[in-house]
CSV table of C-alpha atoms in Angstrom, one decimal:
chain,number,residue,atom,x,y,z
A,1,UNK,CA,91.1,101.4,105.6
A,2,UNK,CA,93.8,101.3,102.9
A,3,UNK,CA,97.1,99.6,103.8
A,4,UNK,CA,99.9,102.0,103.0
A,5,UNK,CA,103.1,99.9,101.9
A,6,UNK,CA,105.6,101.0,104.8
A,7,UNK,CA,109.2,99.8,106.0
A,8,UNK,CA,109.4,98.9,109.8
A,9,UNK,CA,112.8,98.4,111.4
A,10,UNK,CA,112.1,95.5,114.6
A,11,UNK,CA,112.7,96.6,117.6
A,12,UNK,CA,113.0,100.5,116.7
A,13,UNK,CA,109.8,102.3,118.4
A,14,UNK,CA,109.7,105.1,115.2
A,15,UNK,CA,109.4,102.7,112.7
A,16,UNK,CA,108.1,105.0,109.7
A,17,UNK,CA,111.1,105.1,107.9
A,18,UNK,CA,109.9,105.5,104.7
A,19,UNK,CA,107.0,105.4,102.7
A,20,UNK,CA,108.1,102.5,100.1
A,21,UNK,CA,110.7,100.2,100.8
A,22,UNK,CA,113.2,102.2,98.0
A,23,UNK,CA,113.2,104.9,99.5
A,24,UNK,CA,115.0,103.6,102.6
A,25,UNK,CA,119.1,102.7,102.8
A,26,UNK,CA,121.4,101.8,99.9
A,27,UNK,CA,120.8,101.1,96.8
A,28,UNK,CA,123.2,98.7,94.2
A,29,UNK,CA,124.0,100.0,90.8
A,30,UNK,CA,122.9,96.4,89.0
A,31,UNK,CA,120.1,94.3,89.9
A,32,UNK,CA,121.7,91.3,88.6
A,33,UNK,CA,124.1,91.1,91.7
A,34,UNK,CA,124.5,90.8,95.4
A,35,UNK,CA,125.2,94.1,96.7
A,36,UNK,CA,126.9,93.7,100.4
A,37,UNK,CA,129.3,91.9,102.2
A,38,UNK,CA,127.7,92.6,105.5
A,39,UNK,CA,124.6,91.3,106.3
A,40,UNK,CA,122.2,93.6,108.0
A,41,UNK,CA,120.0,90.8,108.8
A,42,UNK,CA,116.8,88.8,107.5
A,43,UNK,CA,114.0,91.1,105.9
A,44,UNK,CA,110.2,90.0,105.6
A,45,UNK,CA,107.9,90.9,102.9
A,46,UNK,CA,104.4,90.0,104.9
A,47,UNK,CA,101.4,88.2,103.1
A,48,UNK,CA,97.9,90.3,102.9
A,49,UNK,CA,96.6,91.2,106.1
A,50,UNK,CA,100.3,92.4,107.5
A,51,UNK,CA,101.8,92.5,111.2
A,52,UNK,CA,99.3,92.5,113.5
A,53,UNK,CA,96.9,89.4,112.0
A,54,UNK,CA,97.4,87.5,115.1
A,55,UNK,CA,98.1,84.6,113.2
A,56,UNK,CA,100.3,83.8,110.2
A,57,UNK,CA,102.5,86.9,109.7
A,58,UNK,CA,102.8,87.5,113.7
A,59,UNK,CA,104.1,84.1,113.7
A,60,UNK,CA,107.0,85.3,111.5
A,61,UNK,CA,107.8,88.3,113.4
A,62,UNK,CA,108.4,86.6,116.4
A,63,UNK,CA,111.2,84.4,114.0
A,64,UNK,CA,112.1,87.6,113.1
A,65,UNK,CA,112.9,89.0,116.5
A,66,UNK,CA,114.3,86.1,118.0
A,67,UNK,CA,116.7,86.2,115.2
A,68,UNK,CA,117.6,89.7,116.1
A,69,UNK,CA,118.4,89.1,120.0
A,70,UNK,CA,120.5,86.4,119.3
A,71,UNK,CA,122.0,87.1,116.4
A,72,UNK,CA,122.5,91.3,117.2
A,73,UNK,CA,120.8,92.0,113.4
A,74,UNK,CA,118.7,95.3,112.4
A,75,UNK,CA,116.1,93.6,110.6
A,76,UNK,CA,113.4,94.2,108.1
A,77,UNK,CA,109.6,93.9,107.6
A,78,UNK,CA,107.4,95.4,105.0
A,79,UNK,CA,103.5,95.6,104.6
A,80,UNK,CA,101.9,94.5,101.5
A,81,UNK,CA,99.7,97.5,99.2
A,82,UNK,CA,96.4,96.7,98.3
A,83,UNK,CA,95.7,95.4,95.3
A,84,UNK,CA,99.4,95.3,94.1
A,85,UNK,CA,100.8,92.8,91.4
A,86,UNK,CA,103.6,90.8,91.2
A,87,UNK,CA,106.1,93.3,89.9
A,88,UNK,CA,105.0,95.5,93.0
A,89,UNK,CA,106.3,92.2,94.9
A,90,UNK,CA,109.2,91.6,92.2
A,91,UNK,CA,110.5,95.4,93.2
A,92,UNK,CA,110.1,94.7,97.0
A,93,UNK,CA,112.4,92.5,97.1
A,94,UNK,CA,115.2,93.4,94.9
A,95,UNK,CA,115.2,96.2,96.8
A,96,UNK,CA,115.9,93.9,100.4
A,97,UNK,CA,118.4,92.1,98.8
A,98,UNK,CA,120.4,95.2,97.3
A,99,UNK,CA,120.1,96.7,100.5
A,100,UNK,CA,122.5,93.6,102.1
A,101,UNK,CA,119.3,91.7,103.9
A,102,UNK,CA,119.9,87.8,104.1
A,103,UNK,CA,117.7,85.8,103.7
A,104,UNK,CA,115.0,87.7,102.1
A,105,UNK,CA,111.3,85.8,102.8
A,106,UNK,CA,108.2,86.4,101.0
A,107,UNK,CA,105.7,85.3,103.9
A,108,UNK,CA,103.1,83.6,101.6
A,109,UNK,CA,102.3,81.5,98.5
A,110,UNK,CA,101.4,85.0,96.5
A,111,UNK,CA,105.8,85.7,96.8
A,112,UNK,CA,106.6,82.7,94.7
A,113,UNK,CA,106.6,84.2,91.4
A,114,UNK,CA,108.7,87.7,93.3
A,115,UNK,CA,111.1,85.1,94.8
A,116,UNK,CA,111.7,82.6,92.0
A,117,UNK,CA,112.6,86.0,89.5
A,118,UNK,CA,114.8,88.0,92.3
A,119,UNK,CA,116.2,84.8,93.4
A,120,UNK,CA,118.3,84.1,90.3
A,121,UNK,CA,119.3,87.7,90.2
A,122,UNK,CA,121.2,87.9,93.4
A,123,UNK,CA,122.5,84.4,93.8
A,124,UNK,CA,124.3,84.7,96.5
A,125,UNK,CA,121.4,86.1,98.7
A,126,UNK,CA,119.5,82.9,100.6
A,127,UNK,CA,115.4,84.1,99.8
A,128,UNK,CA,112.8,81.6,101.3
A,129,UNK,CA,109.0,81.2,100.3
A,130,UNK,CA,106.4,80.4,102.6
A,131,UNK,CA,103.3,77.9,102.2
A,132,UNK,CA,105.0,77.3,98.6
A,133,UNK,CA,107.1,74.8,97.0
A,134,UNK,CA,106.0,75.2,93.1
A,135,UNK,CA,109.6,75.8,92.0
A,136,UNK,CA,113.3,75.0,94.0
A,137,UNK,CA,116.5,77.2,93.1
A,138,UNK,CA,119.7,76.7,94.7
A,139,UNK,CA,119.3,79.8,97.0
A,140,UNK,CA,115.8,79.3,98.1
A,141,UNK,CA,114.5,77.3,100.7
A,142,UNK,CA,110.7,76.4,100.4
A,143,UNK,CA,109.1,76.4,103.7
A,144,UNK,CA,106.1,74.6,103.8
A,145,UNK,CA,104.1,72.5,106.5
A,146,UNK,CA,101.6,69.7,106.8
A,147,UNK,CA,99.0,72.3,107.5
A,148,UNK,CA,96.4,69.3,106.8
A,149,UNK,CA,97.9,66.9,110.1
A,150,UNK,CA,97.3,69.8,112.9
A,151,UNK,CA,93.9,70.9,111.1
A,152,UNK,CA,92.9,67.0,111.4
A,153,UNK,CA,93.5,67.4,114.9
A,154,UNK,CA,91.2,70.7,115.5
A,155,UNK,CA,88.8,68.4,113.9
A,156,UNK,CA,89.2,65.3,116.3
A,157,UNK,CA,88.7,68.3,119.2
A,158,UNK,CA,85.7,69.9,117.1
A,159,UNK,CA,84.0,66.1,117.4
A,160,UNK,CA,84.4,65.5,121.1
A,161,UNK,CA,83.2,69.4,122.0
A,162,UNK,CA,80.9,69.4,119.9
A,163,UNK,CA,76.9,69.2,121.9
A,164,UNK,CA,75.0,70.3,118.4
A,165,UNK,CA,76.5,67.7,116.3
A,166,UNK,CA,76.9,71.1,113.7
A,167,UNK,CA,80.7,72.6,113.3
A,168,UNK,CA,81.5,74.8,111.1
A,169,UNK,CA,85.1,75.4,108.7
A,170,UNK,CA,85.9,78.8,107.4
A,171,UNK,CA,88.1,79.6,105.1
A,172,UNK,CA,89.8,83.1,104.2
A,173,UNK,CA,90.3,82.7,100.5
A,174,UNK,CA,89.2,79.6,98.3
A,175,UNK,CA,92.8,78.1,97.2
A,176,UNK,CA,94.1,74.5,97.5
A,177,UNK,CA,96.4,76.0,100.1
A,178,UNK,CA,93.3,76.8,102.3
A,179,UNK,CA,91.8,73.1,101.0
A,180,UNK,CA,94.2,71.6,103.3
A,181,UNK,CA,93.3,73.1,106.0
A,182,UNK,CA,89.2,72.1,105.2
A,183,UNK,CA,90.3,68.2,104.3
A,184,UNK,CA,92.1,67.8,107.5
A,185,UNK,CA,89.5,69.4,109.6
A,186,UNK,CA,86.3,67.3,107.8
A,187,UNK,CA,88.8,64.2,108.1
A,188,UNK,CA,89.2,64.0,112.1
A,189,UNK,CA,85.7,65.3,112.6
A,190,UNK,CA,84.4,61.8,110.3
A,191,UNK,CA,87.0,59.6,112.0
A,192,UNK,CA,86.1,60.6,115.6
A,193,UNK,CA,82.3,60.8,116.0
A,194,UNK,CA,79.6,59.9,112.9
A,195,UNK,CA,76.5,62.0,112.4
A,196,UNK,CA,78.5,65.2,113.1
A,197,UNK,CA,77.5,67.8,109.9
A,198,UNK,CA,80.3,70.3,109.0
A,199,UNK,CA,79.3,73.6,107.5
A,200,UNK,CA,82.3,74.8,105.0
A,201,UNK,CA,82.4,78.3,103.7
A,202,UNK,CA,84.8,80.4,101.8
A,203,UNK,CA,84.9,84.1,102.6
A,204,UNK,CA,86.0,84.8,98.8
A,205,UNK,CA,87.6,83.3,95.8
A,206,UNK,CA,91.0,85.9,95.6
A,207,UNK,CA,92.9,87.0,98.3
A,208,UNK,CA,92.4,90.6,96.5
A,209,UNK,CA,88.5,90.3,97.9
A,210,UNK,CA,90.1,90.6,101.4
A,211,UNK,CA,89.3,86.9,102.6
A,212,UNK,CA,92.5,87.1,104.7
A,213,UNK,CA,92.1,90.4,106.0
A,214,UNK,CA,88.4,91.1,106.8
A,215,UNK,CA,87.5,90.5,110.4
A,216,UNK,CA,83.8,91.7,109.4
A,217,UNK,CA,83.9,89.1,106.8
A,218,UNK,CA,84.9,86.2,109.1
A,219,UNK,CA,82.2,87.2,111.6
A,220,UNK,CA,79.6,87.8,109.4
A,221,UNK,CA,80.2,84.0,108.1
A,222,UNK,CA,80.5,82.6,111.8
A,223,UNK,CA,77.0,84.3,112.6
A,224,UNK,CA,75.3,82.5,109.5
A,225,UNK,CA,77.0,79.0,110.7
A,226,UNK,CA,76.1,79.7,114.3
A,227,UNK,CA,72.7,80.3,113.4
A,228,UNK,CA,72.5,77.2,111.6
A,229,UNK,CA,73.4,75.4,114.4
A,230,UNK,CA,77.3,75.4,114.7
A,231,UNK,CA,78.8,75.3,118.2
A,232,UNK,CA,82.4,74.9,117.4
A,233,UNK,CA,84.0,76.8,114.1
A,234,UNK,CA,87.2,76.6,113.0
A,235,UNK,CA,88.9,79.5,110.9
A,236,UNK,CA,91.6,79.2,108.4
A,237,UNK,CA,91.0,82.9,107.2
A,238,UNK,CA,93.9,84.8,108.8
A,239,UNK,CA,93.3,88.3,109.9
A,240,UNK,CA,89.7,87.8,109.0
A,241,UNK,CA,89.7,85.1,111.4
A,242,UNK,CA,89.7,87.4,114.5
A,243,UNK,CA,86.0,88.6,113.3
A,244,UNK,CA,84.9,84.5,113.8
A,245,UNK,CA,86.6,84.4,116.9
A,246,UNK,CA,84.6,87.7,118.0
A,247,UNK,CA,81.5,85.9,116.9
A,248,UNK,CA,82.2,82.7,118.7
A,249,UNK,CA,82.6,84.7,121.8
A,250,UNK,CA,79.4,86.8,121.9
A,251,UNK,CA,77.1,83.3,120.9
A,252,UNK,CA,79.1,81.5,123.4
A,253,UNK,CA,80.3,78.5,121.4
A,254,UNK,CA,83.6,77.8,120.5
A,255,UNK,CA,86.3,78.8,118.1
A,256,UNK,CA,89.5,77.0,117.1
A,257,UNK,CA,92.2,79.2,116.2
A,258,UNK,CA,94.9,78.8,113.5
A,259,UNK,CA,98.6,79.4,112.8
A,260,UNK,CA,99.8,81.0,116.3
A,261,UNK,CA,98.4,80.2,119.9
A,262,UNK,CA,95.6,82.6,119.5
A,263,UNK,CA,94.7,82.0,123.4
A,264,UNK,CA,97.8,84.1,123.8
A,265,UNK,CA,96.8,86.6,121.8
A,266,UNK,CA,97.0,89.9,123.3
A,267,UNK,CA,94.8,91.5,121.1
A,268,UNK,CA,92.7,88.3,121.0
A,269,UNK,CA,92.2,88.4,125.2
A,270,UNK,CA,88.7,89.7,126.1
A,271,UNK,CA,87.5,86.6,123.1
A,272,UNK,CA,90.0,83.9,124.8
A,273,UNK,CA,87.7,82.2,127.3
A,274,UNK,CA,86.1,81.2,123.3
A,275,UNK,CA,89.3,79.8,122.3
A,276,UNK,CA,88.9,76.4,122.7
A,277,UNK,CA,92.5,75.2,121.0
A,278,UNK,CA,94.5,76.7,117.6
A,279,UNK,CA,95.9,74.3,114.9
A,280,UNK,CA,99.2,76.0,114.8
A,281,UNK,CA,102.1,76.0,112.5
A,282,UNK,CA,105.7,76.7,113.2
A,283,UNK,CA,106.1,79.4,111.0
A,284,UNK,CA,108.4,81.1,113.8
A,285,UNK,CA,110.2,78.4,114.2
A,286,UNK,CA,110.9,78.3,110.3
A,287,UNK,CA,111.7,82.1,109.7
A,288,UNK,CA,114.2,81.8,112.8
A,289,UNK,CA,115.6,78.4,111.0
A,290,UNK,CA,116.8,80.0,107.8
A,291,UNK,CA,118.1,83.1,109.5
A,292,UNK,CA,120.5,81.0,111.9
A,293,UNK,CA,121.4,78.5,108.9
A,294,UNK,CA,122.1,82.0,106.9
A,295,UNK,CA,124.3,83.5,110.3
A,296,UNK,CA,125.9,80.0,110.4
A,297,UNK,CA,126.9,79.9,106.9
A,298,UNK,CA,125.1,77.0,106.1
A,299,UNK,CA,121.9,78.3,104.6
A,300,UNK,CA,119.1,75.8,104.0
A,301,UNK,CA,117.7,75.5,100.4
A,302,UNK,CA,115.1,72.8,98.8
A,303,UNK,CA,111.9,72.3,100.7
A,304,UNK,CA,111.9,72.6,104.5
A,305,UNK,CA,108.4,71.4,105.4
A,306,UNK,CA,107.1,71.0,109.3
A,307,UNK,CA,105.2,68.0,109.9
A,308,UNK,CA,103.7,66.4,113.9
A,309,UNK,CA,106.7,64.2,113.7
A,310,UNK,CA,109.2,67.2,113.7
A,311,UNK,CA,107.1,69.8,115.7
A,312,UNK,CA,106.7,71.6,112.8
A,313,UNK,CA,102.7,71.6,113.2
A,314,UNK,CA,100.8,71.5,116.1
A,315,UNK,CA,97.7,72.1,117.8
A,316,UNK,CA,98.0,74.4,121.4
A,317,UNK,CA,96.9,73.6,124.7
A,318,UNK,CA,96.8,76.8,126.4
A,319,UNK,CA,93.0,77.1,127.6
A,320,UNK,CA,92.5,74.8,130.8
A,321,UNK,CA,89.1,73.7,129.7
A,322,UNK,CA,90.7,72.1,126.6
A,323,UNK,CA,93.6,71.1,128.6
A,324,UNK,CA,92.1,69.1,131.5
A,325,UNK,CA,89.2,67.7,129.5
A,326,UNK,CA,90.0,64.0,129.8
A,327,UNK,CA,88.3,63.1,126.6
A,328,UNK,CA,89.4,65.4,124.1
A,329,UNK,CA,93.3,64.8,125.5
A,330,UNK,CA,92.7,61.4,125.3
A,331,UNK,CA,91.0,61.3,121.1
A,332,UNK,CA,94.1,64.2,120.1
A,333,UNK,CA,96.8,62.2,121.5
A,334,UNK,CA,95.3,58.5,120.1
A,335,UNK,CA,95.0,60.7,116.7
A,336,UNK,CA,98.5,62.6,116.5
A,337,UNK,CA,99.9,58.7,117.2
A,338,UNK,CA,98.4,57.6,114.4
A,339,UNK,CA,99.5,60.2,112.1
A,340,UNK,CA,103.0,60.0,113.4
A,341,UNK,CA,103.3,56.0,113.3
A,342,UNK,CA,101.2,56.2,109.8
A,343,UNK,CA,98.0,54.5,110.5
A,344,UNK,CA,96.2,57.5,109.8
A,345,UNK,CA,96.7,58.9,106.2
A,346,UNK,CA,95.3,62.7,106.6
A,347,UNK,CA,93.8,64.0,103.4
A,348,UNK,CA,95.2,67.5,101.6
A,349,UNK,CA,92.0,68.0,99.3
């Protein structure tokens, strides 16, 4: 089905304003300046598989609304087209910014050309980048995490669960980004039990294939690894990571979930007794940062990234089974103390 760019209000039940992002509130005569004393709040421009991935942009919707309780704001969130291109991107969010949104994020690595052009055209708008830190400007703050430190952790959890001695990593698209994730995982698997084979697979090479938005894709890869012996898969694949978790669930073996606490997921809840952790990132936590720095007038700039030590990564214990199994508790917890006090050095590629 074809993802229609569309401009939802949070909190506001009729949320088809318009049908592209310019065609909704005010407009400023120049491009080249800030158009608004009053802020109506943060906006977000989500990455490829939009609200409702149960992962990576949820994660910064929930920022998004707990910025709006506290903080009384109107805010923004727009889908993504298929197959658009940067200027597509670029016009997105000039239009946020002229409309009097602060800060203005671009939830994913593709933004970072969009942000780094609109940021030096309305300078006194905060914008912030997610999963990037190619470039720094005085109003952008870069939020990025040690993605590779929680996924090192799924993969000290994959080794104990593991009764095949096959576990299996797929990724949504094949970009270093996504290599982090893999590194990590392969990483604590090798450090926490030998003779354990992990099966790696890439769902495509450009996110324009749909490798983060394919559920069908995702379980079509899980099935391949679970027939080859895989008992225990972790996703990195975003939307297209709820087609794994389907597949873990009907062959009975277990998935690890990514980004949010997928246990939790509503629409993830039939699958969940599958779920056997998630290697989460604080993404909310991030989104909800800038917006109060922004509300506070003291916006954050310069790279912002979440690590174990600052809670800025993570990996869930919501399922009991994961959570009173002695053994796994005991080979996370030895593992995120190394990584904390620096006698483990986790891989990024």
């Amino acid at each position: 089905m074809r993802r229609v760019s569309r401009i939802a209000v949070a909190g506001v039940a009729t949320a088809a304003l318009a049908v592209t992002v310019s065609a909704c509130g005010s407009s400023s005569t120049s491009s080249s300046s800030d158009s608004s004393d009053k802020n109506l709040g943060l906006a977000l421009a989500y990455d490829v598989g939009g609200k409702g991935d149960q992962s990576f942009n949820d994660a910064a919707t929930a920022g998004l609304e707990k910025a709006d309780k506290e903080f009384g704001y109107k805010s923004a969130a727009v889908e993504p087209q298929d197959g658009e291109s940067d200027a597509d991107k670029t016009q997105r969010l000039e239009t946020l910014a002229k409309q009097g949104y602060n800060p203005v994020i671009g939830v994913g690595f593709a933004y970072a050309p969009a942000v780094k052009e609109v940021a030096a055209k309305f300078p006194k708008t905060t914008f912030g980048i997610v999963d990037d830190n190619s470039f720094q400007a005085k109003n952008v703050a870069n939020l990025v995490f040690h993605e590779e430190q929680a996924s090192y952790l799924a993969g000290v959890a994959a080794a104990k669960a593991t009764k095949s001695n096959v576990v299996g990593f797929i990724g949504g698209v094949d970009v270093p980004l996504i290599h982090k994730f893999e590194a990590g995982f392969k990483q604590g698997v090798a450090d926490t039990k030998k003779g354990v084979t992990v099966k790696s697979q890439y769902l495509t090479e450009t996110a324009a294939e749909g490798g983060f938005s394919s559920p069908d894709k995702g379980e079509s890869a899980a099935d391949g690894q679970i027939d080859a012996g895989a008992d225990v898969i972790y996703a990195a694949a975003g939307l297209s990571g709820q087609g794994v978790i389907k597949a873990a669930s009907a062959h009975k073996v277990w998935a690890i979930g990514v980004d949010s606490d997928q246990y939790k997921q509503d629409a993830l809840a039939k699958y969940k007794a599958s779920i056997l952790t998630s290697a989460m990132k604080n993404v909310e936590g991030a989104v909800y940062g800038l917006a109060k720095s922004v509300h506070d007038d003291k916006p954050e700039t310069g790279e912002i990234r979440g690590s174990l030590a600052n809670g800025g990564v993570s990996l869930s214990d919501s399922n009991p089974t994961f959570a009173n199994d002695k053994a796994i508790q005991d080979a996370v917890k030895k593992a995120e103390e190394g990584i904390k006090n620096g006698t483990i050095t986790v891989k990024t590629s």
